Tab-separated table of C-alpha atoms and ligand atoms in Angstrom:
chain	number	residue	atom	x	y	z
A	1	HIS	CA	19.525	-18.814	-21.573
A	2	GLU	CA	17.168	-16.904	-20.039
A	3	ALA	CA	14.655	-18.810	-19.410
A	4	ASP	CA	17.006	-21.040	-18.081
A	5	ALA	CA	18.407	-19.056	-15.408
A	6	TYR	CA	15.270	-18.663	-13.805
A	7	ARG	CA	14.448	-22.438	-13.095
A	8	THR	CA	18.446	-22.476	-11.335
A	9	ASP	CA	19.832	-18.786	-10.342
A	10	LEU	CA	15.777	-18.254	-8.400
A	11	MET	CA	16.081	-14.680	-6.697
A	12	THR	CA	13.036	-14.963	-3.971
A	13	ILE	CA	12.008	-12.190	-1.912
A	14	THR	CA	13.733	-13.966	0.838
A	15	ARG	CA	17.096	-13.690	-0.231
A	16	TYR	CA	16.707	-10.520	-2.461
A	17	VAL	CA	15.681	-9.057	1.205
A	18	LEU	CA	19.025	-10.871	2.628
A	19	ASN	CA	21.493	-9.875	0.093
A	20	GLU	CA	20.200	-5.701	0.286
A	21	GLN	CA	20.093	-6.222	3.718
A	22	SER	CA	23.860	-7.982	3.826
A	23	ARG	CA	25.384	-4.701	2.499
A	24	ASN	CA	24.077	-2.460	5.365
A	25	PRO	CA	26.522	-3.325	8.218
A	26	GLU	CA	24.377	-2.025	11.375
A	27	ALA	CA	21.331	-4.800	10.123
A	28	ARG	CA	20.794	-7.293	12.696
A	29	GLY	CA	18.668	-9.134	10.787
A	30	ASP	CA	15.301	-8.089	11.963
A	31	LEU	CA	13.814	-6.666	8.899
A	32	THR	CA	15.010	-9.385	7.211
A	33	ILE	CA	12.728	-11.947	9.828
A	34	LEU	CA	9.595	-9.976	9.575
A	35	LEU	CA	9.661	-9.343	6.326
A	36	SER	CA	9.805	-12.681	6.271
A	37	HIS	CA	6.250	-13.110	8.451
A	38	ILE	CA	4.759	-10.476	6.402
A	39	VAL	CA	5.889	-12.806	3.012
A	40	LEU	CA	4.068	-15.245	4.971
A	41	GLY	CA	1.074	-13.844	5.520
A	42	CYS	CA	0.222	-12.734	1.739
A	43	LYS	CA	0.867	-16.321	1.358
A	44	PHE	CA	-1.909	-17.101	3.555
A	45	VAL	CA	-4.280	-14.471	1.764
A	46	ALA	CA	-3.185	-15.933	-1.383
A	47	SER	CA	-4.484	-18.979	-1.282
A	48	ALA	CA	-7.618	-18.005	0.627
A	49	VAL	CA	-9.305	-15.543	-1.097
A	50	ASN	CA	-7.523	-17.542	-4.595
A	51	LYS	CA	-10.577	-20.971	-2.388
A	52	ALA	CA	-12.458	-17.384	-1.436
A	53	GLY	CA	-15.254	-19.017	-4.223
A	54	LEU	CA	-15.389	-22.429	-3.664
A	55	ALA	CA	-15.206	-22.135	0.519
A	56	LYS	CA	-17.753	-19.939	0.802
A	57	LEU	CA	-14.809	-17.585	2.387
A	58	ILE	CA	-16.556	-14.317	0.667
A	59	GLY	CA	-18.517	-12.466	2.364
A	60	LEU	CA	-21.256	-10.327	5.069
A	61	ALA	CA	-19.772	-12.535	8.234
A	62	GLY	CA	-22.429	-15.583	9.241
A	63	GLU	CA	-22.049	-16.745	5.515
A	64	THR	CA	-21.650	-21.097	6.808
A	65	ASN	CA	-19.356	-23.342	5.145
A	66	VAL	CA	-19.076	-26.604	3.351
A	67	GLN	CA	-18.658	-27.912	7.009
A	68	GLY	CA	-21.084	-25.733	8.641
A	69	GLU	CA	-19.138	-24.036	10.407
A	70	GLU	CA	-19.503	-20.519	11.714
A	71	GLN	CA	-16.835	-18.220	8.169
A	72	LYS	CA	-15.069	-15.305	9.219
A	73	LYS	CA	-15.235	-12.392	7.373
A	74	LEU	CA	-12.251	-12.829	4.459
A	75	ASP	CA	-10.640	-9.608	5.898
A	76	VAL	CA	-10.612	-10.192	9.665
A	77	LEU	CA	-9.183	-13.381	8.681
A	78	SER	CA	-6.371	-12.198	6.749
A	79	ASN	CA	-7.058	-9.666	10.003
A	80	GLU	CA	-6.135	-12.274	12.201
A	81	VAL	CA	-3.799	-14.226	10.865
A	82	PHE	CA	-1.183	-10.863	10.516
A	83	VAL	CA	-1.788	-9.896	13.698
A	84	LYS	CA	-0.154	-13.592	14.579
A	85	ALA	CA	2.268	-13.051	12.049
A	86	LEU	CA	3.663	-9.572	13.606
A	87	VAL	CA	3.427	-10.813	16.246
A	88	SER	CA	4.924	-13.732	16.758
A	89	SER	CA	8.498	-12.710	14.751
A	90	GLY	CA	9.091	-11.194	17.601
A	91	ARG	CA	10.222	-8.225	15.245
A	92	THR	CA	7.394	-5.593	16.241
A	93	CYS	CA	5.988	-3.477	19.657
A	94	VAL	CA	3.484	-1.868	17.777
A	95	LEU	CA	0.708	-2.728	15.825
A	96	VAL	CA	-1.635	-0.253	13.723
A	97	SER	CA	-4.702	-1.780	11.882
A	98	GLU	CA	-7.775	-0.780	9.405
A	99	GLU	CA	-9.687	-3.751	10.776
A	100	ASP	CA	-9.073	-2.300	14.403
A	101	GLU	CA	-10.291	0.764	16.301
A	102	GLU	CA	-6.867	0.784	19.044
A	103	ALA	CA	-2.968	-0.209	18.045
A	104	THR	CA	-1.412	-3.319	19.455
A	105	PHE	CA	0.520	-3.256	21.741
A	106	VAL	CA	2.954	-5.768	21.906
A	107	ASP	CA	3.250	-8.390	24.923
A	108	PRO	CA	6.924	-6.831	26.042
A	109	ALA	CA	8.939	-10.775	26.479
A	110	LEU	CA	7.802	-10.312	22.794
A	111	ARG	CA	9.218	-7.420	21.362
A	112	GLY	CA	11.314	-5.526	18.534
A	113	LYS	CA	11.748	-2.700	17.593
A	114	TYR	CA	9.966	-1.778	15.141
A	115	CYS	CA	6.007	-1.368	14.125
A	116	VAL	CA	3.631	-2.108	10.939
A	117	CYS	CA	1.113	-0.142	10.036
A	118	PHE	CA	-1.379	-2.419	7.540
A	119	ASP	CA	-4.260	-2.697	5.571
A	120	PRO	CA	-4.971	-6.537	5.917
A	121	LEU	CA	-7.420	-6.552	3.069
A	122	ASP	CA	-8.037	-3.171	1.323
A	123	GLY	CA	-10.772	-3.250	-1.328
A	124	SER	CA	-11.886	-6.313	-0.149
A	125	SER	CA	-15.958	-4.817	-1.011
A	126	ASN	CA	-15.008	-5.725	-4.666
A	127	ILE	CA	-13.916	-9.545	-3.116
A	128	ASP	CA	-17.529	-10.765	-4.041
A	129	CYS	CA	-16.836	-9.490	-7.727
A	130	GLY	CA	-13.734	-11.369	-8.173
A	131	VAL	CA	-11.591	-7.541	-8.333
A	132	SER	CA	-8.351	-7.548	-7.615
A	133	ILE	CA	-7.928	-6.591	-4.088
A	134	GLY	CA	-4.541	-6.387	-1.988
A	135	THR	CA	-2.397	-5.672	1.520
A	136	ILE	CA	-0.723	-2.576	1.833
A	137	PHE	CA	1.756	-2.344	5.037
A	138	GLY	CA	4.710	0.220	6.496
A	139	ILE	CA	6.802	-0.384	8.487
A	140	TYR	CA	8.863	2.237	11.245
A	141	MET	CA	11.441	1.724	13.216
A	142	ILE	CA	10.158	2.279	17.325
A	143	LYS	CA	12.014	5.720	18.710
A	144	ASP	CA	12.969	4.326	22.012
A	145	LYS	CA	11.831	1.064	23.051
A	146	GLU	CA	12.030	0.640	26.780
A	147	ASN	CA	9.325	3.313	25.960
A	148	VAL	CA	6.576	2.173	23.324
A	149	THR	CA	3.854	4.580	22.957
A	150	LEU	CA	1.854	5.721	19.672
A	151	GLU	CA	3.625	8.483	19.185
A	152	ASP	CA	5.379	5.286	18.025
A	153	VAL	CA	2.952	5.043	15.058
A	154	LEU	CA	2.567	8.769	15.210
A	155	GLN	CA	4.856	9.785	12.875
A	156	PRO	CA	5.084	11.312	9.121
A	157	GLY	CA	5.888	8.882	6.714
A	158	LYS	CA	8.868	9.609	5.509
A	159	ASN	CA	9.977	8.227	9.013
A	160	MET	CA	9.523	4.911	7.229
A	161	VAL	CA	12.234	2.039	6.402
A	162	ALA	CA	9.830	0.154	4.317
A	163	ALA	CA	6.558	-0.199	3.100
A	164	GLY	CA	4.695	-2.759	0.272
A	165	TYR	CA	1.504	-3.949	-0.966
A	166	CYS	CA	0.756	-7.693	-2.238
A	167	MET	CA	-1.940	-7.223	-4.912
A	168	TYR	CA	-4.108	-10.431	-5.003
A	169	GLY	CA	-4.737	-11.177	-9.562
A	170	SER	CA	-4.541	-12.645	-12.048
A	171	SER	CA	-0.977	-13.388	-10.446
A	172	CYS	CA	-0.135	-12.162	-7.054
A	173	THR	CA	1.957	-9.776	-6.933
A	174	LEU	CA	4.029	-8.424	-4.112
A	175	VAL	CA	5.585	-4.766	-4.517
A	176	LEU	CA	8.565	-3.912	-1.818
A	177	SER	CA	10.117	-0.972	-0.530
A	178	THR	CA	12.878	-0.616	2.150
A	179	GLY	CA	15.000	3.197	0.690
A	180	ASN	CA	17.123	1.894	-1.954
A	181	GLY	CA	14.137	1.631	-4.418
A	182	VAL	CA	11.203	-0.400	-6.099
A	183	ASN	CA	11.276	-4.767	-6.883
A	184	GLY	CA	7.885	-6.049	-7.715
A	185	PHE	CA	8.087	-9.880	-6.804
A	186	THR	CA	5.832	-12.554	-8.482
A	187	LEU	CA	4.386	-16.235	-6.305
A	188	ASP	CA	5.369	-18.509	-7.570
A	189	PRO	CA	2.461	-21.240	-6.856
A	190	SER	CA	4.177	-24.102	-7.326
A	191	LEU	CA	7.184	-23.743	-5.228
A	192	GLY	CA	5.604	-21.221	-2.705
A	193	GLU	CA	7.930	-18.630	-3.127
A	194	PHE	CA	8.056	-15.144	-4.828
A	195	ILE	CA	9.934	-14.988	-7.551
A	196	LEU	CA	11.468	-11.514	-8.355
A	197	THR	CA	9.811	-10.796	-11.327
A	198	HIS	CA	9.405	-6.637	-11.615
A	199	PRO	CA	13.644	-5.471	-10.638
A	200	ASP	CA	14.278	-1.682	-9.894
A	201	ILE	CA	10.373	-0.542	-11.103
A	202	LYS	CA	10.640	3.048	-12.359
A	203	ILE	CA	6.854	5.408	-12.810
A	204	PRO	CA	7.228	6.626	-16.349
A	205	LYS	CA	7.570	10.598	-15.302
A	206	LYS	CA	4.698	10.889	-16.848
A	207	GLY	CA	2.096	9.957	-17.997
A	208	LYS	CA	-1.932	9.179	-20.446
A	209	ILE	CA	-4.142	7.997	-17.547
A	210	TYR	CA	-5.454	9.577	-14.642
A	211	SER	CA	-7.642	7.708	-12.104
A	212	VAL	CA	-10.311	9.063	-9.838
A	213	ASN	CA	-13.745	8.142	-8.424
A	214	GLU	CA	-15.531	11.223	-11.129
A	215	GLY	CA	-18.971	10.066	-9.755
A	216	ASN	CA	-17.474	12.330	-6.496
A	217	ALA	CA	-17.121	15.122	-9.152
A	218	LYS	CA	-20.181	17.947	-7.534
A	219	ASN	CA	-18.066	17.849	-4.564
A	220	TRP	CA	-14.300	18.121	-6.038
A	221	ASP	CA	-12.777	20.984	-4.777
A	222	GLU	CA	-11.504	24.043	-7.691
A	223	PRO	CA	-8.103	22.073	-8.074
A	224	THR	CA	-9.043	18.954	-8.817
A	225	ALA	CA	-12.489	20.033	-10.242
A	226	LYS	CA	-10.153	22.207	-12.860
A	227	PHE	CA	-6.924	19.583	-13.288
A	228	VAL	CA	-10.116	16.535	-13.801
A	229	GLU	CA	-11.021	18.869	-16.468
A	230	LYS	CA	-8.022	19.870	-18.404
A	231	CYS	CA	-7.318	15.553	-18.701
A	232	LYS	CA	-10.713	15.127	-20.666
A	233	PHE	CA	-10.526	19.062	-23.367
A	234	PRO	CA	-6.603	20.112	-23.060
A	235	LYS	CA	-5.857	23.269	-24.494
A	236	ASP	CA	-2.562	22.434	-25.801
A	237	GLY	CA	-4.294	20.780	-28.728
A	238	SER	CA	-2.693	16.846	-26.849
A	239	SER	CA	-4.825	14.025	-26.604
A	240	PRO	CA	-7.525	12.972	-24.284
A	241	LYS	CA	-6.650	11.320	-20.878
A	242	SER	CA	-7.696	7.883	-20.631
A	243	LEU	CA	-10.265	7.272	-17.031
A	244	ARG	CA	-9.079	4.029	-15.728
A	245	TYR	CA	-10.503	3.830	-11.862
A	246	ILE	CA	-10.589	-0.379	-11.186
A	247	GLY	CA	-12.346	1.478	-6.999
A	248	SER	CA	-9.183	-1.113	-5.709
A	249	MET	CA	-6.698	0.757	-4.074
A	250	VAL	CA	-3.500	-1.597	-4.296
A	251	ALA	CA	-4.507	-2.223	-8.257
A	252	ASP	CA	-5.072	1.598	-9.058
A	253	VAL	CA	-1.664	1.850	-7.518
A	254	HIS	CA	-0.106	-1.099	-9.123
A	255	ARG	CA	-1.667	-0.177	-12.676
A	256	THR	CA	-0.050	3.765	-12.046
A	257	LEU	CA	3.890	2.846	-10.951
A	258	LEU	CA	3.556	0.696	-13.489
A	259	TYR	CA	2.023	2.753	-16.981
A	260	GLY	CA	2.668	6.072	-15.496
A	261	GLY	CA	0.002	8.267	-14.403
A	262	VAL	CA	-1.768	10.057	-12.115
A	263	PHE	CA	-4.125	7.939	-8.926
A	264	LEU	CA	-6.332	10.322	-7.115
A	265	TYR	CA	-8.883	10.359	-4.302
A	266	PRO	CA	-9.506	14.874	-3.622
A	267	ALA	CA	-10.955	16.267	-0.620
A	268	ASP	CA	-15.184	16.564	-1.203
A	269	LYS	CA	-17.736	18.551	0.546
A	270	LYS	CA	-18.740	15.570	2.416
A	271	SER	CA	-15.822	14.726	3.407
A	272	PRO	CA	-13.083	16.915	4.223
A	273	ASN	CA	-10.346	14.415	4.321
A	274	GLY	CA	-10.500	12.580	1.863
A	275	LYS	CA	-11.288	8.731	2.672
A	276	LEU	CA	-8.378	6.936	2.397
A	277	ARG	CA	-6.087	6.156	5.465
A	278	VAL	CA	-2.912	8.397	6.071
A	279	LEU	CA	-1.114	5.346	8.150
A	280	TYR	CA	-1.648	2.259	5.394
A	281	GLU	CA	-2.679	3.447	2.455
A	282	VAL	CA	-1.372	6.829	1.284
A	283	PHE	CA	2.329	6.610	3.624
A	284	PRO	CA	3.169	3.050	2.406
A	285	MET	CA	2.402	3.699	-2.159
A	286	SER	CA	3.444	7.766	-1.106
A	287	PHE	CA	6.704	5.817	0.129
A	288	LEU	CA	6.348	3.448	-2.817
A	289	MET	CA	5.908	6.166	-5.772
A	290	GLU	CA	8.645	8.712	-4.083
A	291	GLN	CA	10.969	4.952	-4.380
A	292	ALA	CA	10.142	4.489	-8.277
A	293	GLY	CA	10.435	8.301	-8.681
A	294	GLY	CA	6.929	9.734	-9.138
A	295	GLN	CA	6.127	11.698	-6.380
A	296	SER	CA	2.384	12.318	-3.102
A	297	PHE	CA	0.750	15.503	-2.383
A	298	THR	CA	-2.527	15.963	-0.274
A	299	GLY	CA	-3.336	19.181	-1.485
A	300	LYS	CA	-1.620	20.604	0.799
A	301	GLU	CA	1.934	19.288	1.106
A	302	ARG	CA	4.033	16.539	0.501
A	303	ALA	CA	2.333	13.753	1.658
A	304	LEU	CA	5.051	11.667	3.498
A	305	ASP	CA	5.956	15.025	5.287
A	306	LEU	CA	2.752	14.427	7.131
A	307	VAL	CA	2.428	13.924	10.808
A	308	PRO	CA	-0.652	11.974	12.227
A	309	THR	CA	-2.321	13.097	14.844
A	310	LYS	CA	-4.824	9.604	14.975
A	311	ILE	CA	-3.887	6.061	14.229
A	312	HIS	CA	-6.952	6.512	11.782
A	313	GLU	CA	-6.865	10.160	10.301
A	314	ARG	CA	-7.467	9.951	6.677
A	315	SER	CA	-6.015	12.734	3.974
A	316	PRO	CA	-6.038	13.318	0.746
A	317	ILE	CA	-4.178	12.088	-1.725
A	318	PHE	CA	-2.749	12.737	-5.815
A	319	LEU	CA	0.057	9.960	-6.392
A	320	GLY	CA	1.573	8.465	-9.479
A	321	SER	CA	4.355	10.387	-12.165
A	322	PHE	CA	6.181	12.774	-11.072
A	323	GLU	CA	5.120	15.751	-13.741
A	324	ASP	CA	1.381	15.676	-13.530
A	325	VAL	CA	1.530	15.995	-9.802
A	326	GLU	CA	3.974	18.433	-10.472
A	327	GLU	CA	0.968	19.908	-12.482
A	328	ILE	CA	-1.983	19.169	-9.633
A	329	LYS	CA	0.297	20.782	-7.218
A	330	GLY	CA	0.380	24.122	-9.147
A	331	LEU	CA	-3.405	23.814	-9.549
A	332	TYR	CA	-3.044	24.774	-5.479
A	333	ALA	CA	-0.966	27.243	-6.046
A	334	ALA	CA	-2.345	28.641	-7.720
A	335	GLN	CA	-5.672	28.268	-4.997
A	336	ALA	CA	-3.585	29.054	-2.254
A	337	LYS	CA	-2.478	32.562	-3.785
B	401	P6P	P1	-14.688	4.896	-3.844
B	401	P6P	C1	-11.741	0.462	-1.235
B	401	P6P	O1	-12.817	0.625	-0.461
B	401	P6P	C2	-11.066	1.526	-0.472
B	401	P6P	O2	-10.575	1.923	0.386
B	401	P6P	C3	-9.707	2.014	-1.374
B	401	P6P	O3	-9.290	0.823	-1.947
B	401	P6P	C4	-10.338	2.598	-3.183
B	401	P6P	O4	-9.202	3.220	-3.385
B	401	P6P	C5	-11.103	3.012	-3.053
B	401	P6P	O5	-11.490	2.854	-0.893
B	401	P6P	C6	-12.600	3.267	-2.912
B	401	P6P	O6	-12.663	4.585	-2.455
B	401	P6P	O7	-14.915	6.094	-3.037
B	401	P6P	O8	-14.423	5.243	-5.558
B	401	P6P	O9	-15.719	3.597	-4.061
């Protein structure tokens, strides 16, 4: 019976990744070990986020907790945990974090063959009001282990070997792809294990939801304005789409992945490259969308084809259901003519 199977045949994320990697003859288990350290970081953040309100972990730095200790901001704390977990894994050589101005080059004695770009706690401005937040990560293989440079992380997103996010909400859900589809795992706090709950996620080809900060409408370019207008006042007599915008990328993207629709953070007159960061927001989410049968577009090109030149550079992003993004691409192509 289904429930019994869950209770006895536990498909943990570790077992899932091991199974998947064992099918790859040249795999030496390095990615498996790296992912297990990322999972550890997510478990730590999940427990810290859940305690946040109680231990005064939220809000601005300088808060003192019940013990009167100087309390670090949750995103600073999360960043430290992830950096330490990734370095100690012995499988990484360059790290790019939203929290650190410069890339971290791992001590040669501890170097491995992967680069990790991550946002340890994306949407952290939402912590104080209890809105879901998340960790986002993307993983590259370095080009030459003997000669490690910033070029190893300035690769187009299509070179990523794995990407994922962990959403800290009503439940803690980790969504992961290592290039063979997308799977979702839910943390069972009683076991401290992520269990497979969403096997082989596929995004609906078309959706009834659009997700954008309408507050920026004054500054949008014409193709974006036309697309949003079409969502609200369809010309073909179909019913208008629903607007759902949480303002926390992991939450908005997770809903888009499961329910379909499109998430947009377009360029506008004030921010010609939009707001979201290429290496640790746009690329990982675009990788997942393509692996789930959706697509992701920058307004100019396929998001994963973009070649970054700076580690914190931004890009406009339109991602989600294949057909919805196709419509947006048509509007931009018409403008380009
Ligand atoms: P806006 C959160 O601050 C964030 O980086 C993403 O998680 C989110 O999608 C976006 O910014 C929200 O931006 O301008 O709509 O508040």
